CSV table of C-alpha atoms and ligand atoms in Angstrom, one decimal:
chain,number,residue,atom,x,y,z
A,1,UNK,CA,-7.6,11.5,-25.3
A,2,UNK,CA,-5.7,8.2,-25.1
A,3,UNK,CA,-6.9,5.3,-27.2
A,4,UNK,CA,-7.2,1.8,-25.8
A,5,UNK,CA,-8.0,-1.3,-27.8
A,6,UNK,CA,-9.9,-4.0,-25.8
A,7,UNK,CA,-9.3,-7.5,-27.1
A,8,UNK,CA,-11.5,-10.3,-25.7
A,9,UNK,CA,-13.8,-12.9,-27.2
A,10,UNK,CA,-16.4,-12.3,-24.5
A,11,UNK,CA,-18.7,-9.4,-25.2
A,12,UNK,CA,-19.5,-9.1,-21.5
A,13,UNK,CA,-15.8,-8.6,-20.6
A,14,UNK,CA,-15.4,-6.1,-23.4
A,15,UNK,CA,-18.4,-4.2,-22.1
A,16,UNK,CA,-17.1,-4.2,-18.5
A,17,UNK,CA,-13.6,-3.1,-19.5
A,18,UNK,CA,-15.0,-0.4,-21.8
A,19,UNK,CA,-17.0,1.0,-18.9
A,20,UNK,CA,-14.0,1.1,-16.6
A,21,UNK,CA,-11.6,2.5,-19.2
A,22,UNK,CA,-14.1,5.2,-20.4
A,23,UNK,CA,-14.3,6.4,-16.9
A,24,UNK,CA,-10.6,6.7,-16.9
A,25,UNK,CA,-10.9,8.9,-20.0
A,26,UNK,CA,-9.8,6.5,-22.7
A,27,UNK,CA,-11.3,6.3,-26.1
A,28,UNK,CA,-12.1,2.6,-26.7
A,29,UNK,CA,-12.2,0.3,-29.7
A,30,UNK,CA,-12.8,-3.4,-29.5
A,31,UNK,CA,-11.7,-6.6,-31.2
A,32,UNK,CA,-12.9,-10.2,-30.7
A,33,UNK,CA,-9.7,-12.0,-31.4
A,34,UNK,CA,-6.0,-11.4,-32.2
A,35,UNK,CA,-6.5,-11.3,-35.9
A,36,UNK,CA,-9.1,-8.5,-35.7
A,37,UNK,CA,-6.9,-6.7,-33.2
A,38,UNK,CA,-3.9,-6.9,-35.5
A,39,UNK,CA,-6.0,-5.3,-38.3
A,40,UNK,CA,-7.1,-2.6,-36.0
A,41,UNK,CA,-3.5,-1.9,-35.0
A,42,UNK,CA,-2.4,-1.7,-38.7
A,43,UNK,CA,-5.0,0.9,-39.3
A,44,UNK,CA,-4.4,2.9,-36.2
A,45,UNK,CA,-1.9,2.1,-33.4
A,46,UNK,CA,-3.6,2.5,-30.0
A,47,UNK,CA,-1.8,3.8,-26.9
A,48,UNK,CA,-2.9,0.8,-24.8
A,49,UNK,CA,-4.1,-2.7,-25.4
A,50,UNK,CA,-6.0,-4.7,-22.9
A,51,UNK,CA,-5.5,-8.3,-24.1
A,52,UNK,CA,-7.2,-11.6,-23.4
A,53,UNK,CA,-5.1,-14.8,-23.8
A,54,UNK,CA,-7.4,-17.5,-25.0
A,55,UNK,CA,-9.4,-16.5,-28.1
A,56,UNK,CA,-10.4,-18.2,-31.3
A,57,UNK,CA,-8.6,-17.5,-34.6
A,58,UNK,CA,-5.5,-15.9,-33.0
A,59,UNK,CA,-4.7,-16.0,-29.3
A,60,UNK,CA,-3.3,-13.1,-27.3
A,61,UNK,CA,0.3,-14.3,-27.1
A,62,UNK,CA,0.5,-14.8,-30.9
A,63,UNK,CA,-1.1,-11.4,-31.4
A,64,UNK,CA,1.5,-9.8,-29.1
A,65,UNK,CA,4.4,-11.4,-31.0
A,66,UNK,CA,2.9,-10.1,-34.4
A,67,UNK,CA,2.2,-6.7,-32.9
A,68,UNK,CA,5.7,-6.1,-31.7
A,69,UNK,CA,7.0,-6.8,-35.3
A,70,UNK,CA,4.7,-4.2,-36.8
A,71,UNK,CA,5.9,-0.7,-37.7
A,72,UNK,CA,5.3,1.3,-34.5
A,73,UNK,CA,4.2,-1.9,-32.8
A,74,UNK,CA,6.7,-1.4,-29.9
A,75,UNK,CA,4.7,1.7,-28.7
A,76,UNK,CA,1.5,0.5,-27.3
A,77,UNK,CA,1.5,-0.6,-23.6
A,78,UNK,CA,0.1,-4.1,-23.6
A,79,UNK,CA,-1.7,-5.3,-20.4
A,80,UNK,CA,-2.8,-8.9,-20.5
A,81,UNK,CA,-6.1,-9.6,-18.8
A,82,UNK,CA,-6.7,-13.3,-18.6
A,83,UNK,CA,-7.8,-16.3,-16.5
A,84,UNK,CA,-4.4,-17.8,-17.1
A,85,UNK,CA,-3.2,-17.1,-13.5
A,86,UNK,CA,-0.1,-19.1,-13.1
A,87,UNK,CA,3.5,-18.0,-12.9
A,88,UNK,CA,4.4,-19.9,-16.1
A,89,UNK,CA,1.9,-17.9,-18.2
A,90,UNK,CA,2.8,-14.6,-16.6
A,91,UNK,CA,6.5,-15.1,-17.2
A,92,UNK,CA,5.9,-16.1,-20.8
A,93,UNK,CA,3.7,-13.0,-21.5
A,94,UNK,CA,6.3,-10.7,-20.0
A,95,UNK,CA,9.1,-12.3,-22.1
A,96,UNK,CA,7.0,-11.8,-25.2
A,97,UNK,CA,6.8,-8.1,-24.5
A,98,UNK,CA,3.7,-7.5,-22.3
A,99,UNK,CA,4.0,-4.5,-20.0
A,100,UNK,CA,1.6,-5.6,-17.3
A,101,UNK,CA,-0.6,-8.5,-16.4
A,102,UNK,CA,-4.1,-8.7,-14.9
A,103,UNK,CA,-5.4,-12.0,-13.5
A,104,UNK,CA,-9.1,-12.4,-13.8
A,105,UNK,CA,-11.4,-11.7,-12.1
A,106,UNK,CA,-10.5,-8.1,-12.1
A,107,UNK,CA,-12.2,-4.9,-10.9
A,108,UNK,CA,-12.0,-1.2,-11.5
A,109,UNK,CA,-9.2,-0.7,-8.9
A,110,UNK,CA,-7.0,-3.3,-10.5
A,111,UNK,CA,-7.3,-1.9,-14.0
A,112,UNK,CA,-6.6,1.6,-12.7
A,113,UNK,CA,-3.6,0.4,-10.7
A,114,UNK,CA,-2.1,-1.5,-13.6
A,115,UNK,CA,-2.7,1.3,-16.1
A,116,UNK,CA,-1.0,3.6,-13.6
A,117,UNK,CA,1.9,1.2,-13.3
A,118,UNK,CA,2.7,1.4,-16.9
A,119,UNK,CA,2.3,5.2,-17.0
A,120,UNK,CA,-0.9,5.3,-19.0
A,121,UNK,CA,-2.7,7.4,-16.3
B,1,UNK,CA,-27.7,0.9,21.4
B,2,UNK,CA,-28.6,3.5,24.0
B,3,UNK,CA,-26.9,7.0,23.9
B,4,UNK,CA,-25.1,6.1,27.1
B,5,UNK,CA,-23.7,2.9,25.6
B,6,UNK,CA,-22.7,4.8,22.5
B,7,UNK,CA,-20.9,7.4,24.6
B,8,UNK,CA,-19.1,4.8,26.6
B,9,UNK,CA,-17.8,3.0,23.5
B,10,UNK,CA,-16.7,6.3,21.9
B,11,UNK,CA,-14.8,7.2,25.0
B,12,UNK,CA,-13.4,3.7,25.4
B,13,UNK,CA,-12.1,3.7,21.8
B,14,UNK,CA,-10.7,7.2,22.0
B,15,UNK,CA,-8.8,6.2,25.2
B,16,UNK,CA,-7.6,2.9,23.9
B,17,UNK,CA,-6.6,3.6,20.3
B,18,UNK,CA,-7.1,7.3,19.6
B,19,UNK,CA,-10.0,6.5,17.3
B,20,UNK,CA,-12.5,9.3,17.1
B,21,UNK,CA,-16.0,8.6,16.0
B,22,UNK,CA,-18.4,11.3,15.0
B,23,UNK,CA,-21.9,11.5,16.2
B,24,UNK,CA,-23.7,9.2,13.7
B,25,UNK,CA,-21.5,6.1,13.7
B,26,UNK,CA,-23.8,3.8,15.6
B,27,UNK,CA,-24.3,1.6,12.5
B,28,UNK,CA,-20.5,1.2,12.1
B,29,UNK,CA,-20.1,0.2,15.8
B,30,UNK,CA,-22.9,-2.3,15.5
B,31,UNK,CA,-21.7,-3.9,12.3
B,32,UNK,CA,-18.2,-4.2,13.6
B,33,UNK,CA,-18.9,-5.1,17.3
B,34,UNK,CA,-21.9,-7.4,17.1
B,35,UNK,CA,-19.7,-10.2,15.7
B,36,UNK,CA,-17.2,-9.6,18.5
B,37,UNK,CA,-20.0,-9.7,21.1
B,38,UNK,CA,-21.4,-13.0,19.6
B,39,UNK,CA,-18.0,-14.6,19.6
B,40,UNK,CA,-17.7,-13.8,23.3
B,41,UNK,CA,-21.1,-15.4,23.9
B,42,UNK,CA,-22.8,-12.0,24.4
B,43,UNK,CA,-26.2,-11.3,22.9
B,44,UNK,CA,-26.1,-7.6,22.4
B,45,UNK,CA,-24.0,-4.4,22.4
B,46,UNK,CA,-25.4,-3.6,25.8
B,47,UNK,CA,-24.0,-6.9,27.2
B,48,UNK,CA,-20.7,-6.1,25.5
B,49,UNK,CA,-20.6,-2.7,27.1
B,50,UNK,CA,-21.2,-4.0,30.6
B,51,UNK,CA,-18.5,-6.5,30.2
B,52,UNK,CA,-16.1,-3.9,28.9
B,53,UNK,CA,-16.7,-1.8,32.1
B,54,UNK,CA,-14.8,-4.6,33.9
B,55,UNK,CA,-11.1,-3.8,33.7
B,56,UNK,CA,-10.2,-7.5,33.9
B,57,UNK,CA,-11.7,-8.0,30.4
B,58,UNK,CA,-8.4,-7.1,28.7
B,59,UNK,CA,-8.8,-9.7,25.9
B,60,UNK,CA,-12.3,-8.5,25.0
B,61,UNK,CA,-11.1,-4.9,25.1
B,62,UNK,CA,-8.3,-5.8,22.6
B,63,UNK,CA,-10.8,-7.5,20.4
B,64,UNK,CA,-13.1,-4.5,20.4
B,65,UNK,CA,-10.2,-2.1,19.6
B,66,UNK,CA,-9.0,-4.4,16.8
B,67,UNK,CA,-12.5,-4.8,15.3
B,68,UNK,CA,-12.8,-1.0,15.0
B,69,UNK,CA,-9.5,-0.5,13.1
B,70,UNK,CA,-9.5,0.1,9.4
B,71,UNK,CA,-6.7,-2.0,7.9
B,72,UNK,CA,-6.8,-1.3,4.2
B,73,UNK,CA,-3.4,-1.2,2.6
B,74,UNK,CA,-1.7,-2.0,-0.6
B,75,UNK,CA,1.7,-2.5,-2.1
B,76,UNK,CA,3.4,0.8,-3.1
B,77,UNK,CA,0.4,2.7,-2.0
B,78,UNK,CA,0.4,6.2,-3.7
B,79,UNK,CA,3.7,5.3,-5.3
B,80,UNK,CA,5.2,8.7,-4.7
B,81,UNK,CA,6.5,8.0,-1.1
B,82,UNK,CA,8.4,5.0,-2.5
B,83,UNK,CA,10.0,7.2,-5.2
B,84,UNK,CA,11.0,9.6,-2.4
B,85,UNK,CA,12.4,6.6,-0.6
B,86,UNK,CA,14.6,5.3,-3.4
B,87,UNK,CA,15.4,8.7,-5.1
B,88,UNK,CA,16.0,10.9,-2.1
B,89,UNK,CA,16.0,9.4,1.3
B,90,UNK,CA,18.1,6.3,0.6
B,91,UNK,CA,20.8,7.9,-1.5
B,92,UNK,CA,21.2,10.7,1.0
B,93,UNK,CA,21.3,8.5,4.1
B,94,UNK,CA,23.6,6.0,2.4
B,95,UNK,CA,26.1,8.8,2.1
B,96,UNK,CA,25.5,10.2,5.6
B,97,UNK,CA,25.7,6.8,7.3
B,98,UNK,CA,28.6,5.5,5.2
B,99,UNK,CA,30.7,5.0,8.3
B,100,UNK,CA,28.1,3.2,10.4
B,101,UNK,CA,26.4,1.3,7.5
B,102,UNK,CA,23.3,1.0,9.5
B,103,UNK,CA,19.8,2.3,8.9
B,104,UNK,CA,16.6,1.9,10.9
B,105,UNK,CA,13.2,2.3,9.3
B,106,UNK,CA,9.9,2.3,11.2
B,107,UNK,CA,6.4,1.6,9.7
B,108,UNK,CA,4.3,2.9,12.5
B,109,UNK,CA,0.9,1.6,11.3
B,110,UNK,CA,2.0,-1.4,9.2
B,111,UNK,CA,-1.3,-3.2,8.9
B,112,UNK,CA,-1.1,-6.3,6.8
B,113,UNK,CA,2.5,-5.6,5.8
B,114,UNK,CA,2.3,-4.2,2.3
B,115,UNK,CA,4.1,-1.0,3.2
B,116,UNK,CA,7.1,-2.5,5.0
B,117,UNK,CA,7.4,-5.2,2.3
B,118,UNK,CA,7.3,-2.5,-0.4
B,119,UNK,CA,10.2,-0.8,1.3
B,120,UNK,CA,12.0,-4.2,1.5
B,121,UNK,CA,11.5,-4.6,-2.3
B,122,UNK,CA,12.9,-1.1,-2.9
B,123,UNK,CA,16.0,-2.1,-0.8
B,124,UNK,CA,16.4,-5.3,-2.8
B,125,UNK,CA,16.3,-3.3,-6.0
B,126,UNK,CA,19.2,-1.2,-4.8
B,127,UNK,CA,21.3,-4.4,-5.3
B,128,UNK,CA,25.0,-4.3,-4.5
B,129,UNK,CA,24.9,-0.7,-3.2
B,130,UNK,CA,23.6,-2.1,0.1
B,131,UNK,CA,26.2,-4.8,0.4
B,132,UNK,CA,27.6,-4.7,3.9
B,133,UNK,CA,24.8,-2.6,5.3
B,134,UNK,CA,22.4,-3.5,8.0
B,135,UNK,CA,19.0,-2.1,7.3
B,136,UNK,CA,16.3,-2.7,9.8
B,137,UNK,CA,12.6,-2.4,9.1
B,138,UNK,CA,10.3,-2.5,12.0
B,139,UNK,CA,6.6,-2.9,11.3
B,140,UNK,CA,4.2,-2.2,14.1
B,141,UNK,CA,0.4,-2.0,14.5
B,142,UNK,CA,-2.1,-2.0,17.3
B,143,UNK,CA,-3.8,-5.1,15.9
B,144,UNK,CA,-2.5,-8.6,16.4
B,145,UNK,CA,-4.7,-9.9,13.7
B,146,UNK,CA,-3.1,-7.8,10.9
B,147,UNK,CA,0.4,-8.5,12.3
B,148,UNK,CA,-0.2,-12.2,12.0
B,149,UNK,CA,-1.1,-11.7,8.4
B,150,UNK,CA,1.9,-9.5,7.8
B,151,UNK,CA,4.2,-12.1,9.4
B,152,UNK,CA,2.8,-14.9,7.2
B,153,UNK,CA,3.2,-12.7,4.1
B,154,UNK,CA,0.4,-14.4,2.2
B,155,UNK,CA,-1.7,-12.3,0.0
B,156,UNK,CA,-4.8,-12.9,-2.2
B,157,UNK,CA,-4.8,-12.4,-6.0
B,158,UNK,CA,-6.6,-9.1,-5.5
B,159,UNK,CA,-4.1,-7.8,-3.0
B,160,UNK,CA,-1.1,-8.6,-5.2
B,161,UNK,CA,-2.7,-6.7,-8.1
B,162,UNK,CA,-3.1,-3.4,-6.4
B,163,UNK,CA,0.1,-1.5,-6.8
B,164,UNK,CA,2.5,-4.3,-7.2
B,165,UNK,CA,4.4,-4.3,-10.5
B,166,UNK,CA,4.0,-7.7,-12.2
B,167,UNK,CA,7.8,-8.0,-12.3
B,168,UNK,CA,8.0,-7.8,-8.6
B,169,UNK,CA,5.2,-10.4,-8.2
B,170,UNK,CA,7.3,-12.8,-10.3
B,171,UNK,CA,10.5,-11.9,-8.5
B,172,UNK,CA,9.5,-11.9,-4.9
B,173,UNK,CA,6.4,-14.2,-4.5
B,174,UNK,CA,5.6,-17.8,-4.8
B,175,UNK,CA,2.2,-19.0,-5.8
B,176,UNK,CA,-0.1,-21.6,-4.3
B,177,UNK,CA,-3.5,-21.5,-6.0
B,178,UNK,CA,-4.8,-18.0,-5.8
B,179,UNK,CA,-2.6,-17.2,-2.8
B,180,UNK,CA,0.8,-15.5,-3.2
B,181,UNK,CA,3.5,-15.8,-0.5
B,182,UNK,CA,6.2,-13.3,-0.2
B,183,UNK,CA,9.7,-14.7,-0.2
B,184,UNK,CA,11.5,-15.8,3.0
B,185,UNK,CA,14.2,-13.4,2.2
B,186,UNK,CA,11.9,-10.4,2.2
B,187,UNK,CA,10.1,-11.7,5.3
B,188,UNK,CA,13.4,-11.9,7.1
B,189,UNK,CA,14.0,-8.2,6.4
B,190,UNK,CA,11.1,-7.0,8.5
B,191,UNK,CA,10.5,-7.3,12.2
B,192,UNK,CA,7.0,-7.2,13.6
B,193,UNK,CA,5.8,-6.0,16.9
B,194,UNK,CA,2.5,-5.0,18.4
B,195,UNK,CA,2.6,-1.4,19.4
B,196,UNK,CA,0.0,1.3,20.2
B,197,UNK,CA,1.0,4.8,19.0
B,198,UNK,CA,-0.7,6.3,22.1
B,199,UNK,CA,2.0,4.6,24.3
B,200,UNK,CA,5.4,5.9,25.0
B,201,UNK,CA,8.0,5.6,22.2
B,202,UNK,CA,10.7,5.0,24.8
B,203,UNK,CA,12.4,1.7,24.1
B,204,UNK,CA,11.9,1.9,20.3
B,205,UNK,CA,15.3,3.5,19.8
B,206,UNK,CA,16.2,6.1,17.1
B,207,UNK,CA,15.1,5.8,13.5
B,208,UNK,CA,16.3,7.3,10.3
B,209,UNK,CA,13.0,7.1,8.5
B,210,UNK,CA,9.5,6.8,9.8
B,211,UNK,CA,6.5,5.9,7.7
B,212,UNK,CA,3.3,6.9,9.6
B,213,UNK,CA,0.7,6.7,6.9
B,214,UNK,CA,-3.1,6.6,6.9
B,215,UNK,CA,-3.5,6.3,10.6
B,216,UNK,CA,-3.4,9.9,11.9
B,217,UNK,CA,-6.6,10.5,9.9
B,218,UNK,CA,-8.5,8.5,12.6
B,219,UNK,CA,-7.4,10.7,15.5
B,220,UNK,CA,-8.3,14.2,16.8
B,221,UNK,CA,-6.0,17.2,16.4
B,222,UNK,CA,-4.3,17.0,19.8
B,223,UNK,CA,-3.6,13.2,19.3
B,224,UNK,CA,-2.2,13.8,15.8
B,225,UNK,CA,0.0,16.7,17.1
B,226,UNK,CA,1.3,14.6,20.0
B,227,UNK,CA,2.2,11.6,17.9
B,228,UNK,CA,4.0,13.8,15.3
B,229,UNK,CA,5.9,15.6,18.0
B,230,UNK,CA,7.0,12.3,19.6
B,231,UNK,CA,8.1,11.0,16.2
B,232,UNK,CA,10.2,14.1,16.0
B,233,UNK,CA,12.0,13.1,19.1
B,234,UNK,CA,12.9,9.6,18.0
B,235,UNK,CA,13.9,10.6,14.5
B,236,UNK,CA,17.5,11.3,13.7
B,237,UNK,CA,18.0,15.0,13.1
B,238,UNK,CA,18.7,14.4,9.4
B,239,UNK,CA,16.0,11.7,9.1
B,240,UNK,CA,12.7,11.8,7.4
B,241,UNK,CA,9.0,11.2,8.2
B,242,UNK,CA,6.4,10.2,5.6
B,243,UNK,CA,2.7,10.8,6.1
B,244,UNK,CA,-0.3,9.6,4.1
B,245,UNK,CA,-1.8,11.5,1.2
B,246,UNK,CA,-4.6,13.1,3.4
B,247,UNK,CA,-2.3,13.9,6.3
B,248,UNK,CA,0.0,16.9,7.1
B,249,UNK,CA,2.0,18.5,9.9
B,250,UNK,CA,0.8,21.9,8.8
B,251,UNK,CA,-1.1,23.6,11.6
B,252,UNK,CA,-0.4,20.8,14.0
B,253,UNK,CA,3.3,20.7,14.8
B,254,UNK,CA,6.4,22.8,14.5
B,255,UNK,CA,8.6,19.7,14.9
B,256,UNK,CA,8.6,19.1,11.1
B,257,UNK,CA,8.6,21.0,7.9
B,258,UNK,CA,7.5,19.8,4.5
B,259,UNK,CA,10.3,18.9,2.1
B,260,UNK,CA,9.7,21.2,-0.9
B,261,UNK,CA,8.4,19.4,-4.0
B,262,UNK,CA,8.2,16.1,-2.2
B,263,UNK,CA,4.6,15.5,-1.4
B,264,UNK,CA,4.0,13.7,2.0
B,265,UNK,CA,7.7,14.0,3.0
B,266,UNK,CA,8.7,15.9,6.1
B,267,UNK,CA,12.1,16.7,7.7
B,268,UNK,CA,12.7,17.7,11.3
B,269,UNK,CA,12.5,21.4,11.9
B,270,UNK,CA,15.6,21.8,13.9
B,271,UNK,CA,15.4,25.5,14.5
B,272,UNK,CA,11.9,25.2,16.0
B,273,UNK,CA,13.0,22.2,18.0
B,274,UNK,CA,15.8,24.4,19.5
B,275,UNK,CA,18.4,22.5,17.6
B,276,UNK,CA,21.9,23.9,18.2
B,277,UNK,CA,23.1,26.2,15.4
B,278,UNK,CA,26.1,24.1,14.4
B,279,UNK,CA,23.8,21.1,13.9
B,280,UNK,CA,21.5,23.2,11.8
B,281,UNK,CA,24.5,24.4,9.8
B,282,UNK,CA,25.7,20.9,9.1
B,283,UNK,CA,22.2,19.9,8.1
B,284,UNK,CA,21.8,22.8,5.6
B,285,UNK,CA,25.1,21.9,4.1
B,286,UNK,CA,24.0,18.3,3.8
B,287,UNK,CA,20.8,19.2,2.1
B,288,UNK,CA,22.7,20.4,-1.0
B,289,UNK,CA,20.2,18.7,-3.3
B,290,UNK,CA,17.4,21.1,-2.7
C,301,SAM,C1,-5.4,2.2,7.0
C,301,SAM,S1,-4.1,1.2,7.8
C,301,SAM,C2,-2.6,1.9,7.1
C,301,SAM,C3,-1.7,0.9,6.6
C,301,SAM,C4,-0.5,1.5,5.9
C,301,SAM,N1,0.3,2.4,6.7
C,301,SAM,C5,-0.9,2.2,4.6
C,301,SAM,O1,-0.8,3.4,4.5
C,301,SAM,O2,-1.3,1.5,3.7
C,301,SAM,C6,-4.2,1.9,9.5
C,301,SAM,C7,-3.6,1.0,10.5
C,301,SAM,O3,-3.4,1.7,11.7
C,301,SAM,C8,-3.6,0.8,12.8
C,301,SAM,N2,-3.9,1.6,14.0
C,301,SAM,C9,-5.0,2.3,14.4
C,301,SAM,N3,-4.8,2.9,15.6
C,301,SAM,C10,-3.6,2.6,16.0
C,301,SAM,C11,-2.8,3.0,17.1
C,301,SAM,N4,-3.3,3.7,18.1
C,301,SAM,N5,-1.5,2.5,17.2
C,301,SAM,C12,-1.0,1.7,16.2
C,301,SAM,N6,-1.7,1.4,15.1
C,301,SAM,C13,-2.9,1.8,15.0
C,301,SAM,C14,-4.8,0.0,12.4
C,301,SAM,O4,-4.8,-1.3,13.1
C,301,SAM,C15,-4.5,-0.2,10.9
C,301,SAM,O5,-3.9,-1.4,10.6
């Protein structure tokens, strides 16, 4: 079973994402900000990370930069999932090493399509 | 809606667009056609039906046909056909047409344009290999409404997130709010035309590749077979046809045979079509890859 880390400061979003990803047969762990996510990755590197941008303590972009420097941190497929919906943000995320990008609001079909896109399903 | 009205509409739709409705689709007709009736100033389905019986009501007839179509589409739908396109069809045809440097592709039920534009993106990604080539993409559909949307090339945030890789969104679209417009360059690669698959294909010319996906599912067996056979006639003998994931030629037509290990991809069955032996010979030699 593939493991996906869901990183979002909203517990509602985490719950929605968990439900969708569990249906797609992922094992889920959650983090509320970039810092928590980084710790989780240090303990166990996930196969996939669904990543919010704006979060307290450490934001998604900063987390991504740190993650890619970690041992094995190149491996996880990172899919941003954020309300930052403009070309500037998208381009920045891709340059920083994100594999895909979901613009909120999202639904089951979009998550599935994007995870397929990066070869996770 | 009375049984007589329902029967009339079923026959009307079958004759106009090939659409086959099973017995219990009254709710579907009502939900799709009541708005059409209202827009025409008619109070009920009954009033709509009596208007439709007048052959001069061509505009209303078109509106009814359009309202009953299912237009769902997305970029790179099912992915696999587009892999066939870039990995098998294009490399082969680029070799075979090297002298003419001309390819023609038909999307026979193009809906809101995602399929032809996905093909256009595949072509762009081939880069310099296509320099000096003329590649035509013709997108047709029975519905003017979807063709207008296809021509405009404007998609919602939801539509650009279903199947479109984020890199392609950045590369080929410009954003205005939550709308995304496909680039003028890609738009210029596709021609649009209203066309009903029940009508004669004469005048369309010959094609190297035909995408006819997710439209035959709405038709009965004889209509499916007829359309497939006629596609066989306008396709180059070494061309390809692509059907949707829920569609097949098997049991319907001898004009095509499935390409092994390439789901949804069909090649003309030249022997069954009475193709001359030498042509079949050339073809087999050319198929080297499989
Ligand atoms: C579900 S869409 C398929 C779009 C695209 N090929 C795809 O696979 O995503 C089906 C389209 O077929 C069109 N259609 C239905 N009957 C038709 C006919 N008789 N001739 C041409 N187009 C037709 C509808 O208007 C609709 O846009």
